[in-house]
Short mmCIF file of C-alpha atoms in Angstrom, two decimals:
data_model
loop_
_atom_site.label_atom_id
_atom_site.label_comp_id
_atom_site.label_asym_id
_atom_site.label_seq_id
_atom_site.Cartn_x
_atom_site.Cartn_y
_atom_site.Cartn_z
CA UNK A 8 -22.48 -34.37 -20.34
CA UNK A 9 -24.88 -32.65 -17.97
CA UNK A 10 -24.00 -32.27 -14.28
CA UNK A 11 -27.36 -30.79 -13.35
CA UNK A 12 -29.35 -32.56 -10.65
CA UNK A 13 -33.09 -31.99 -10.25
CA UNK A 14 -33.33 -30.75 -6.67
CA UNK A 15 -31.49 -29.97 -3.46
CA UNK A 16 -32.34 -33.29 -1.79
CA UNK A 17 -30.79 -35.20 -4.70
CA UNK A 18 -27.75 -32.92 -4.63
CA UNK A 19 -26.90 -33.75 -0.99
CA UNK A 20 -28.04 -37.40 -1.03
CA UNK A 21 -24.50 -38.84 -1.17
CA UNK A 22 -23.18 -37.10 1.94
CA UNK A 23 -22.58 -39.76 4.59
CA UNK A 24 -21.89 -39.98 8.32
CA UNK A 25 -18.39 -38.94 9.36
CA UNK A 26 -17.49 -37.18 6.12
CA UNK A 27 -15.33 -34.07 5.87
CA UNK A 28 -17.53 -31.40 4.31
CA UNK A 29 -16.14 -28.10 3.04
CA UNK A 30 -18.73 -25.33 3.03
CA UNK A 31 -18.07 -22.27 0.87
CA UNK A 32 -18.42 -18.76 2.21
CA UNK A 33 -16.83 -16.16 4.45
CA UNK A 34 -19.37 -15.14 7.03
CA UNK A 35 -22.61 -14.85 5.07
CA UNK A 36 -20.91 -13.99 1.77
CA UNK A 37 -21.01 -17.13 -0.39
CA UNK A 38 -22.72 -19.38 2.17
CA UNK A 39 -24.74 -22.05 0.30
CA UNK A 40 -27.73 -21.72 2.60
CA UNK A 41 -30.15 -23.86 0.58
CA UNK A 42 -27.69 -26.80 0.29
CA UNK A 43 -26.93 -26.59 4.02
CA UNK A 44 -30.60 -26.55 4.91
CA UNK A 45 -31.28 -29.49 2.59
CA UNK A 46 -28.63 -31.42 4.49
CA UNK A 47 -30.24 -30.48 7.80
CA UNK A 48 -33.64 -31.63 6.43
CA UNK A 49 -32.15 -35.02 5.59
CA UNK A 50 -30.54 -35.33 9.02
CA UNK A 51 -33.81 -34.48 10.74
CA UNK A 52 -35.72 -37.01 8.64
CA UNK A 53 -33.22 -39.88 8.75
CA UNK A 54 -30.61 -39.18 11.48
CA UNK A 55 -27.94 -38.97 8.81
CA UNK A 56 -25.46 -37.54 7.95
CA UNK A 57 -24.09 -37.09 11.46
CA UNK A 58 -20.66 -36.62 13.02
CA UNK A 59 -19.54 -34.43 10.14
CA UNK A 60 -16.28 -32.49 10.12
CA UNK A 61 -17.11 -29.09 8.64
CA UNK A 62 -14.48 -26.86 7.05
CA UNK A 63 -15.34 -23.15 6.77
CA UNK A 64 -13.68 -19.89 7.72
CA UNK A 65 -16.19 -19.43 10.54
CA UNK A 66 -18.38 -21.63 12.70
CA UNK A 67 -21.83 -20.30 11.99
CA UNK A 68 -23.81 -17.24 12.94
CA UNK A 69 -27.25 -17.07 14.52
CA UNK A 70 -29.65 -19.99 13.98
CA UNK A 71 -29.20 -20.62 10.25
CA UNK A 72 -26.66 -22.23 7.92
CA UNK A 73 -23.70 -23.88 9.65
CA UNK A 74 -24.97 -22.67 13.05
CA UNK A 75 -28.22 -24.57 12.40
CA UNK A 76 -26.20 -27.69 11.47
CA UNK A 77 -24.36 -27.40 14.78
CA UNK A 78 -27.63 -26.82 16.65
CA UNK A 79 -29.12 -29.90 15.00
CA UNK A 80 -26.23 -32.00 16.32
CA UNK A 81 -24.79 -33.09 12.95
CA UNK A 82 -21.31 -31.63 13.41
CA UNK A 83 -18.59 -33.40 15.37
CA UNK A 84 -15.79 -30.98 14.57
CA UNK A 85 -15.12 -27.61 12.99
CA UNK A 86 -11.94 -26.74 11.10
CA UNK A 87 -11.91 -22.94 10.86
CA UNK A 88 -9.95 -19.75 11.50
CA UNK A 89 -12.52 -17.64 13.32
CA UNK A 90 -15.30 -19.40 15.26
CA UNK A 91 -16.79 -16.11 16.41
CA UNK A 92 -19.54 -14.03 14.83
CA UNK A 93 -22.25 -11.54 15.70
CA UNK A 94 -24.23 -14.41 17.25
CA UNK A 95 -21.89 -17.37 17.90
CA UNK A 96 -24.16 -19.18 20.41
CA UNK A 97 -24.51 -22.45 18.49
CA UNK A 98 -20.79 -23.19 18.32
CA UNK A 99 -19.83 -21.55 21.62
CA UNK A 100 -22.34 -23.51 23.71
CA UNK A 101 -21.33 -26.88 22.26
CA UNK A 102 -17.62 -26.05 22.39
CA UNK A 103 -17.66 -25.00 26.02
CA UNK A 104 -19.70 -28.12 26.85
CA UNK A 105 -17.07 -30.27 25.13
CA UNK A 106 -19.59 -31.50 22.57
CA UNK A 107 -17.81 -30.29 19.44
CA UNK A 108 -14.17 -30.37 18.36
CA UNK A 109 -12.20 -27.44 16.99
CA UNK A 110 -9.10 -27.29 14.81
CA UNK A 111 -8.12 -23.62 14.70
CA UNK A 112 -6.14 -22.71 11.58
CA UNK A 113 -4.83 -19.26 10.61
CA UNK A 114 -6.93 -18.00 7.72
CA UNK A 115 -4.20 -17.88 5.08
CA UNK A 116 -2.96 -21.30 6.15
CA UNK A 117 -6.50 -22.66 5.90
CA UNK A 118 -6.80 -21.30 2.36
CA UNK A 119 -3.41 -22.65 1.33
CA UNK A 120 -4.02 -26.09 2.88
CA UNK A 121 -7.20 -26.35 0.83
CA UNK A 122 -5.46 -25.04 -2.30
CA UNK A 123 -2.60 -27.53 -1.78
CA UNK A 124 -5.04 -30.44 -1.55
CA UNK A 125 -6.64 -29.46 -4.83
CA UNK A 126 -3.24 -29.07 -6.45
CA UNK A 127 -1.76 -32.36 -5.21
CA UNK A 128 0.78 -30.77 -2.86
CA UNK A 129 0.86 -32.79 0.39
CA UNK A 130 2.70 -30.21 2.51
CA UNK A 131 4.20 -26.75 2.32
CA UNK A 132 5.94 -24.15 4.50
CA UNK A 133 4.44 -20.85 5.62
CA UNK A 134 5.74 -18.10 7.92
CA UNK A 135 2.30 -17.80 9.53
CA UNK A 136 2.15 -18.98 13.14
CA UNK A 137 5.91 -19.56 13.52
CA UNK A 138 6.83 -19.13 17.18
CA UNK A 139 3.19 -19.17 18.33
CA UNK A 140 1.03 -21.67 20.22
CA UNK A 141 -0.71 -22.59 16.96
CA UNK A 142 2.55 -24.02 15.56
CA UNK A 143 3.21 -26.30 18.55
CA UNK A 144 4.15 -29.80 17.44
CA UNK A 145 4.52 -28.89 13.77
CA UNK A 146 7.84 -29.28 11.91
CA UNK A 147 9.70 -26.02 11.29
CA UNK A 148 12.53 -25.20 8.89
CA UNK A 149 14.72 -22.24 8.01
CA UNK A 150 14.90 -20.98 4.44
CA UNK A 151 17.14 -18.04 3.52
CA UNK A 152 17.41 -17.00 7.14
CA UNK A 153 13.71 -16.99 7.98
CA UNK A 154 11.66 -19.57 9.88
CA UNK A 155 8.65 -21.40 8.48
CA UNK A 156 6.10 -23.91 9.71
CA UNK A 157 5.21 -27.04 7.78
CA UNK A 158 1.51 -27.41 7.07
CA UNK A 159 -0.35 -30.28 5.42
CA UNK A 160 -2.94 -30.31 2.69
CA UNK A 161 -6.58 -30.37 3.73
CA UNK A 162 -8.82 -32.60 1.65
CA UNK A 163 -12.54 -33.16 1.87
CA UNK A 164 -15.01 -35.83 0.89
CA UNK A 165 -17.51 -33.23 -0.25
CA UNK A 166 -17.68 -29.49 -0.89
CA UNK A 167 -20.99 -27.61 -0.95
CA UNK A 168 -20.68 -24.23 -2.66
CA UNK A 169 -22.69 -21.30 -3.95
CA UNK A 170 -22.07 -19.92 -7.43
CA UNK A 171 -23.71 -17.19 -9.46
CA UNK A 172 -23.68 -18.83 -12.91
CA UNK A 173 -22.99 -22.45 -13.75
CA UNK A 174 -23.12 -24.07 -17.15
CA UNK A 175 -24.18 -27.69 -17.40
CA UNK A 176 -20.51 -28.74 -17.58
CA UNK A 177 -19.90 -27.15 -14.17
CA UNK A 178 -17.99 -24.04 -15.20
CA UNK A 179 -18.68 -21.43 -12.51
CA UNK A 180 -18.69 -17.73 -11.82
CA UNK A 181 -19.27 -16.17 -8.42
CA UNK A 182 -20.90 -12.99 -7.17
CA UNK A 183 -18.61 -10.26 -5.79
CA UNK A 184 -16.74 -11.25 -2.60
CA UNK A 185 -18.82 -14.46 -2.34
CA UNK A 186 -16.00 -16.20 -4.24
CA UNK A 187 -13.58 -16.40 -1.24
CA UNK A 188 -12.80 -20.07 -0.42
CA UNK A 189 -15.10 -21.69 -2.98
CA UNK A 190 -12.72 -22.09 -5.97
CA UNK A 191 -10.18 -23.72 -3.62
CA UNK A 192 -12.74 -26.04 -2.05
CA UNK A 193 -14.08 -27.07 -5.46
CA UNK A 194 -10.66 -28.50 -6.27
CA UNK A 195 -9.95 -29.99 -2.83
CA UNK A 196 -13.08 -32.14 -2.45
CA UNK A 197 -13.61 -35.58 -3.92
CA UNK A 198 -17.14 -34.50 -4.79
CA UNK A 199 -18.15 -30.88 -5.37
CA UNK A 200 -21.81 -29.92 -5.20
CA UNK A 201 -22.83 -26.45 -6.31
CA UNK A 202 -25.99 -24.41 -6.00
CA UNK A 203 -26.06 -21.82 -8.77
CA UNK A 204 -28.40 -18.88 -9.11
CA UNK A 205 -28.69 -19.66 -12.82
CA UNK A 206 -27.72 -22.70 -14.89
CA UNK A 207 -26.90 -21.93 -18.51
CA UNK A 208 -25.84 -23.92 -21.56
CA UNK A 209 -22.15 -24.55 -22.40
CA UNK A 210 -20.83 -21.53 -24.27
CA UNK A 211 -23.02 -19.04 -22.47
CA UNK A 212 -20.26 -18.24 -19.99
CA UNK A 213 -17.35 -16.61 -21.81
CA UNK A 214 -14.33 -18.90 -21.25
CA UNK A 215 -12.39 -15.76 -20.30
CA UNK A 216 -14.80 -15.28 -17.38
CA UNK A 217 -14.87 -18.80 -15.95
CA UNK A 218 -13.52 -18.71 -12.39
CA UNK A 219 -13.87 -22.41 -11.48
CA UNK A 220 -13.45 -24.75 -14.46
CA UNK A 221 -16.00 -27.56 -14.64
CA UNK A 222 -13.40 -30.28 -14.08
CA UNK A 223 -13.66 -29.46 -10.36
CA UNK A 224 -17.46 -29.70 -10.22
CA UNK A 225 -19.62 -32.83 -9.98
CA UNK A 226 -23.21 -31.73 -9.39
CA UNK A 227 -25.14 -28.51 -9.93
CA UNK A 228 -28.57 -27.55 -8.71
CA UNK A 229 -30.32 -24.33 -9.62
CA UNK A 230 -31.53 -22.14 -6.73
CA UNK A 231 -32.83 -19.16 -8.61
CA UNK A 232 -33.52 -16.84 -5.68
CA UNK A 233 -30.93 -17.84 -3.08
CA UNK A 234 -31.12 -16.59 0.48
CA UNK A 235 -28.22 -14.53 1.80
CA UNK A 236 -27.08 -15.60 5.26
CA UNK A 237 -26.34 -12.12 6.60
CA UNK A 238 -29.72 -10.85 5.36
CA UNK A 239 -31.45 -13.80 7.10
CA UNK A 240 -29.46 -13.10 10.27
CA UNK A 241 -30.53 -9.48 10.30
CA UNK A 242 -34.14 -10.53 9.78
CA UNK A 243 -33.83 -12.76 12.85
CA UNK A 244 -34.59 -15.98 10.95
CA UNK A 245 -33.99 -19.34 12.67
CA UNK A 246 -33.90 -22.60 10.72
CA UNK A 247 -35.29 -25.22 13.02
CA UNK K 27 -4.48 19.83 24.09
CA UNK K 28 -5.57 16.70 25.92
CA UNK K 29 -3.11 14.42 27.66
CA UNK K 30 -3.27 11.76 24.99
CA UNK K 31 -4.41 11.26 21.42
CA UNK K 32 -7.86 9.85 20.78
CA UNK K 33 -8.18 6.69 18.68
CA UNK K 34 -9.16 8.85 15.71
CA UNK K 35 -6.03 10.95 16.18
CA UNK K 36 -3.80 7.85 16.38
CA UNK K 37 -5.41 6.59 13.18
CA UNK K 38 -4.90 10.03 11.60
CA UNK K 39 -1.20 9.96 12.49
CA UNK K 40 -0.72 6.47 11.01
CA UNK K 41 -2.52 7.55 7.84
CA UNK K 42 -0.03 10.38 7.25
CA UNK K 43 2.73 7.84 6.57
CA UNK K 44 0.85 5.93 3.85
CA UNK K 45 2.22 6.76 0.42
CA UNK K 46 0.11 7.50 -2.64
CA UNK K 47 -0.64 4.23 -4.42
CA UNK K 48 0.36 2.04 -1.47
CA UNK K 49 -1.38 -1.33 -1.08
CA UNK K 50 -2.66 -1.42 2.47
CA UNK K 51 -4.41 -3.92 4.73
CA UNK K 52 -6.16 -2.52 7.78
CA UNK K 53 -6.96 -4.90 10.62
CA UNK K 54 -10.51 -5.37 11.87
CA UNK K 55 -11.91 -2.72 14.22
CA UNK K 56 -9.87 0.31 15.28
CA UNK K 57 -7.36 0.11 12.35
CA UNK K 58 -10.25 0.42 9.84
CA UNK K 59 -10.45 4.05 10.98
CA UNK K 60 -7.13 4.80 9.25
CA UNK K 61 -8.90 4.79 5.86
CA UNK K 62 -10.85 7.91 6.84
CA UNK K 63 -7.74 10.04 7.28
CA UNK K 64 -5.82 9.62 4.05
CA UNK K 65 -4.08 12.92 3.27
CA UNK K 66 -5.38 14.81 0.21
CA UNK K 67 -3.64 13.67 -2.97
CA UNK K 68 -2.62 10.35 -1.44
CA UNK K 69 -4.85 7.48 -2.50
CA UNK K 70 -4.06 4.12 -0.96
CA UNK K 71 -5.50 0.90 -2.40
CA UNK K 72 -7.07 -1.16 0.36
CA UNK K 73 -6.89 -4.95 0.49
CA UNK K 74 -9.22 -7.18 2.46
CA UNK K 75 -8.43 -10.81 3.22
CA UNK K 76 -11.71 -12.13 1.84
CA UNK K 77 -10.74 -11.25 -1.69
CA UNK K 78 -11.22 -7.59 -2.62
CA UNK K 79 -8.71 -4.95 -3.68
CA UNK K 80 -9.59 -1.26 -3.93
CA UNK K 81 -12.70 -1.04 -1.81
CA UNK K 82 -14.06 2.26 -0.56
CA UNK K 83 -16.44 3.68 2.00
CA UNK K 84 -19.24 1.81 3.71
CA UNK K 85 -22.52 2.04 1.76
CA UNK K 86 -25.36 4.15 3.12
CA UNK K 87 -27.64 2.22 5.44
CA UNK K 88 -30.20 0.18 3.57
CA UNK K 89 -28.03 -0.14 0.46
CA UNK K 90 -25.74 -2.89 1.75
CA UNK K 91 -24.95 -5.83 -0.51
CA UNK K 92 -23.99 -8.59 1.92
CA UNK K 93 -21.98 -10.42 -0.72
CA UNK K 94 -19.70 -7.37 -0.70
CA UNK K 95 -18.06 -7.24 2.72
CA UNK K 96 -14.66 -6.79 4.33
CA UNK K 97 -12.81 -9.12 6.67
CA UNK K 98 -14.76 -7.66 9.59
CA UNK K 99 -17.98 -8.75 7.80
CA UNK K 100 -18.99 -5.12 7.34
CA UNK K 101 -20.57 -3.98 4.07
CA UNK K 102 -18.23 -2.10 1.73
CA UNK K 103 -18.39 -0.42 -1.69
CA UNK K 104 -15.98 -0.67 -4.61
CA UNK K 105 -13.84 2.04 -6.13
CA UNK K 106 -13.21 2.10 -9.89
CA UNK K 107 -10.49 -0.44 -10.63
CA UNK K 108 -11.47 -2.89 -7.88
CA UNK K 109 -10.73 -6.60 -8.21
CA UNK K 110 -12.10 -9.83 -6.76
CA UNK K 111 -9.95 -12.91 -6.17
CA UNK K 112 -10.07 -16.11 -4.15
CA UNK K 113 -8.65 -16.62 -0.67
CA UNK K 114 -5.40 -18.31 -1.71
CA UNK K 115 -4.54 -15.40 -4.02
CA UNK K 116 -5.53 -13.00 -1.27
CA UNK K 117 -3.12 -14.51 1.24
CA UNK K 118 -0.51 -14.87 -1.50
CA UNK K 119 -0.67 -11.07 -1.69
CA UNK K 120 -0.13 -10.99 2.08
CA UNK K 121 2.69 -13.51 2.51
CA UNK K 122 4.27 -12.85 -0.87
CA UNK K 123 5.44 -9.37 0.06
CA UNK K 124 3.02 -7.54 -2.22
CA UNK K 125 1.38 -5.34 0.41
CA UNK K 126 3.20 -2.16 1.36
CA UNK K 127 1.65 -1.71 4.79
CA UNK K 128 -0.40 -3.72 7.26
CA UNK K 129 -1.82 -1.78 10.21
CA UNK K 130 -3.04 -3.81 13.18
CA UNK K 131 -4.33 -3.30 16.67
CA UNK K 132 -2.72 -5.06 19.61
CA UNK K 133 -2.83 -6.17 23.23
CA UNK K 134 0.95 -6.06 23.59
CA UNK K 135 3.95 -5.28 21.39
CA UNK K 136 7.50 -6.07 22.49
CA UNK K 137 10.79 -4.30 21.80
CA UNK K 138 11.93 -7.30 19.75
CA UNK K 139 8.98 -6.79 17.35
CA UNK K 140 6.87 -9.62 18.78
CA UNK K 141 3.14 -8.98 18.57
CA UNK K 142 0.35 -10.38 20.76
CA UNK K 143 -3.04 -9.38 19.39
CA UNK K 144 -5.17 -12.50 19.00
CA UNK K 145 -5.73 -14.07 22.41
CA UNK K 146 -5.92 -12.88 25.99
CA UNK K 147 -5.45 -16.39 27.30
CA UNK K 148 -7.05 -19.83 27.38
CA UNK K 149 -10.57 -18.76 28.34
CA UNK K 150 -13.53 -19.05 25.96
CA UNK K 151 -13.41 -19.88 22.27
CA UNK K 152 -10.07 -19.23 20.54
CA UNK K 153 -10.20 -17.38 17.20
CA UNK K 154 -7.24 -16.24 15.10
CA UNK K 155 -8.59 -15.21 11.69
CA UNK K 156 -5.95 -13.74 9.39
CA UNK K 157 -3.77 -12.06 12.02
CA UNK K 158 -0.98 -14.65 11.99
CA UNK K 159 -0.68 -14.35 8.21
CA UNK K 160 -0.96 -10.56 8.06
CA UNK K 161 2.03 -9.99 10.30
CA UNK K 162 4.27 -11.69 7.73
CA UNK K 163 4.96 -10.37 4.30
CA UNK K 164 3.82 -6.74 4.29
CA UNK K 165 6.81 -4.46 3.76
CA UNK K 166 5.83 -2.49 6.89
CA UNK K 167 3.83 -3.92 9.77
CA UNK K 168 2.58 -1.11 11.94
CA UNK K 169 0.60 -1.23 15.17
CA UNK K 170 -1.82 1.41 16.40
CA UNK K 171 -2.69 1.29 20.06
CA UNK K 172 -3.32 3.13 23.26
CA UNK K 173 0.03 3.44 25.02
CA UNK K 174 -1.29 1.68 28.13
CA UNK K 175 -4.11 -0.72 28.98
CA UNK K 176 -7.39 0.48 30.48
CA UNK K 177 -5.96 -0.14 33.96
CA UNK K 178 -2.77 1.74 33.15
CA UNK K 179 -0.29 -1.09 32.45
CA UNK K 180 2.19 -0.64 29.59
CA UNK K 181 1.25 -2.23 26.25
CA UNK K 182 4.81 -1.65 24.97
CA UNK K 183 6.83 -4.27 26.80
CA UNK K 184 10.20 -6.02 26.89
CA UNK K 185 8.65 -9.40 26.07
CA UNK K 186 4.99 -10.25 25.44
CA UNK K 187 3.27 -12.19 28.21
CA UNK K 188 0.17 -12.99 26.13
CA UNK K 189 0.10 -15.64 23.35
CA UNK K 190 2.04 -14.40 20.33
CA UNK K 191 0.58 -13.60 16.93
CA UNK K 192 4.01 -13.39 15.34
CA UNK K 193 7.68 -13.05 16.27
CA UNK K 194 9.85 -10.10 15.32
CA UNK K 195 7.28 -8.75 12.87
CA UNK K 196 6.37 -5.18 13.93
CA UNK K 197 8.36 -2.29 12.45
CA UNK K 198 6.49 0.80 13.72
CA UNK K 199 4.16 1.62 16.62
CA UNK K 200 1.74 4.54 16.77
CA UNK K 201 0.37 5.10 20.26
CA UNK K 202 -1.74 7.65 22.08
CA UNK K 203 1.49 9.22 23.37
CA UNK K 204 4.27 8.52 20.87
CA UNK K 205 5.50 7.17 17.55
CA UNK K 206 8.25 4.56 17.77
CA UNK K 207 10.22 2.41 15.38
CA UNK K 208 11.45 -1.03 16.29
CA UNK K 209 15.09 -1.27 15.26
CA UNK K 210 17.64 -3.84 16.41
CA UNK K 211 15.10 -5.16 18.92
CA UNK K 212 14.66 -1.79 20.64
CA UNK K 213 11.96 0.89 20.74
CA UNK K 214 13.39 4.01 19.08
CA UNK K 215 11.39 7.11 20.00
CA UNK K 216 10.56 9.20 16.91
CA UNK K 217 7.79 11.48 18.18
CA UNK K 218 6.14 12.18 21.52
CA UNK K 219 3.42 14.48 22.79
CA UNK K 220 5.05 17.88 23.28
CA UNK K 221 3.32 18.18 26.67
CA UNK K 222 5.06 15.08 27.97
CA UNK K 223 8.66 14.65 29.08
CA UNK K 224 10.77 11.69 28.01
CA UNK K 225 10.88 10.58 31.66
CA UNK K 226 7.08 10.62 31.87
CA UNK K 227 6.85 8.57 28.67
CA UNK K 228 9.47 6.11 29.88
CA UNK K 229 7.49 5.64 33.10
CA UNK K 230 4.48 4.25 31.19
CA UNK K 231 6.57 2.17 28.76
CA UNK K 232 7.55 -1.38 29.72
CA UNK K 233 10.87 -1.37 27.87
CA UNK K 234 13.74 1.07 27.63
CA UNK K 235 13.34 3.81 25.02
CA UNK K 236 16.20 4.56 22.66
CA UNK K 237 16.50 8.34 22.27
CA UNK K 238 17.85 9.62 18.97
CA UNK K 239 19.13 13.20 18.61
CA UNK K 240 15.92 14.32 16.94
CA UNK K 241 12.58 13.56 18.60
CA UNK K 242 9.61 15.14 16.83
CA UNK K 243 6.42 16.52 18.34
CA UNK K 244 3.40 14.25 17.99
CA UNK K 245 0.64 16.65 17.06
CA UNK K 246 -2.71 15.70 15.53
CA UNK K 247 -5.65 17.92 14.62
CA UNK K 248 -8.82 17.87 16.69
CA UNK K 249 -11.01 15.20 15.05
#
């Protein structure tokens, strides 16, 4: 078995109009910039994929990554916890113009909804948001004298993620805090596409060090010198 | 002595109550300042929502690694014995009762422990982040805040008027004028500025203060 694909364009070729796409990363840490930009390239060349629902903690920063997807007009809705950033223009302008949807989810609930999807748990209860506007319309229950809100799993058609090492079977490690949502998204998506800084042979990653087991990964592409979103932001780069 | 504590002094006061070895989450912004004022011999272990335990100071400018950030997206460094973990584990630490202290900023805090710190109303783009999770699960949820708003209205109130972050979650409040515990849905005054009378403090507080026999002096060093 070898899950390696030859290039970024091949990696994102199966992403279709209207899909739910989970994008790894927390701010710039772990953002799969090259996969995102490959998707934008395809949209600009073919008009597809459009009307995507994007799941990420944030909603883009500056004129790169998810912000550039929003700018390009490919995103119909964001599911996120914090759609603000140092430079939130892309999302803010479309949101205030009514051109993009928003499902605001508390960060821990977002993580757990994604985890639950990957683990086959359709719903769960959390104390987060009980008694707040965010819980309006959701079932609540009392357990041992405390109130909880029922939340549902959050699945995706596709996840695009950034890893540090991948072996050809899809076992992954991450770099520092770039791990964040990615191991959860890998399990929650029907198809998980990973850009790895280095692809190695099976056995070269110590099984004790594997963070995401290959069972959750479908395609890997090597991007040996990946861009870092925050570094691009600070350099004033726009992807257009 | 000035007529109120500076933000740094409020953060200093909150830091004095953090035990050696405590696992602590500091909210984005003003609460991050608490880390600077840990008393000598007391070493807290700081948690950040995006999956790091035991981080330290900010790196010197030019040496940032932007894959190593805190929840405020600021660059951090690691202390020996740090750990990385994914977001579900991170919020498991939060909701699962594993953190000793969470320290947050606020717009309003009510005598029943309700906290409003995420939204000032329906304008603009709403954003909640981890606040609604953080207020549940830590053994102590403390708030640090100016005692009044910029235009002089009380931030300690009977009931919050702004959208809630969580209900009945705050246990202690450190302000620019006083330290208070929330017990049985009341503000219990523990310390106040020695230059201020109880009546003066009550006049800028939006809920009735409970006055125990002992009320300490709130004194912080010049910082």
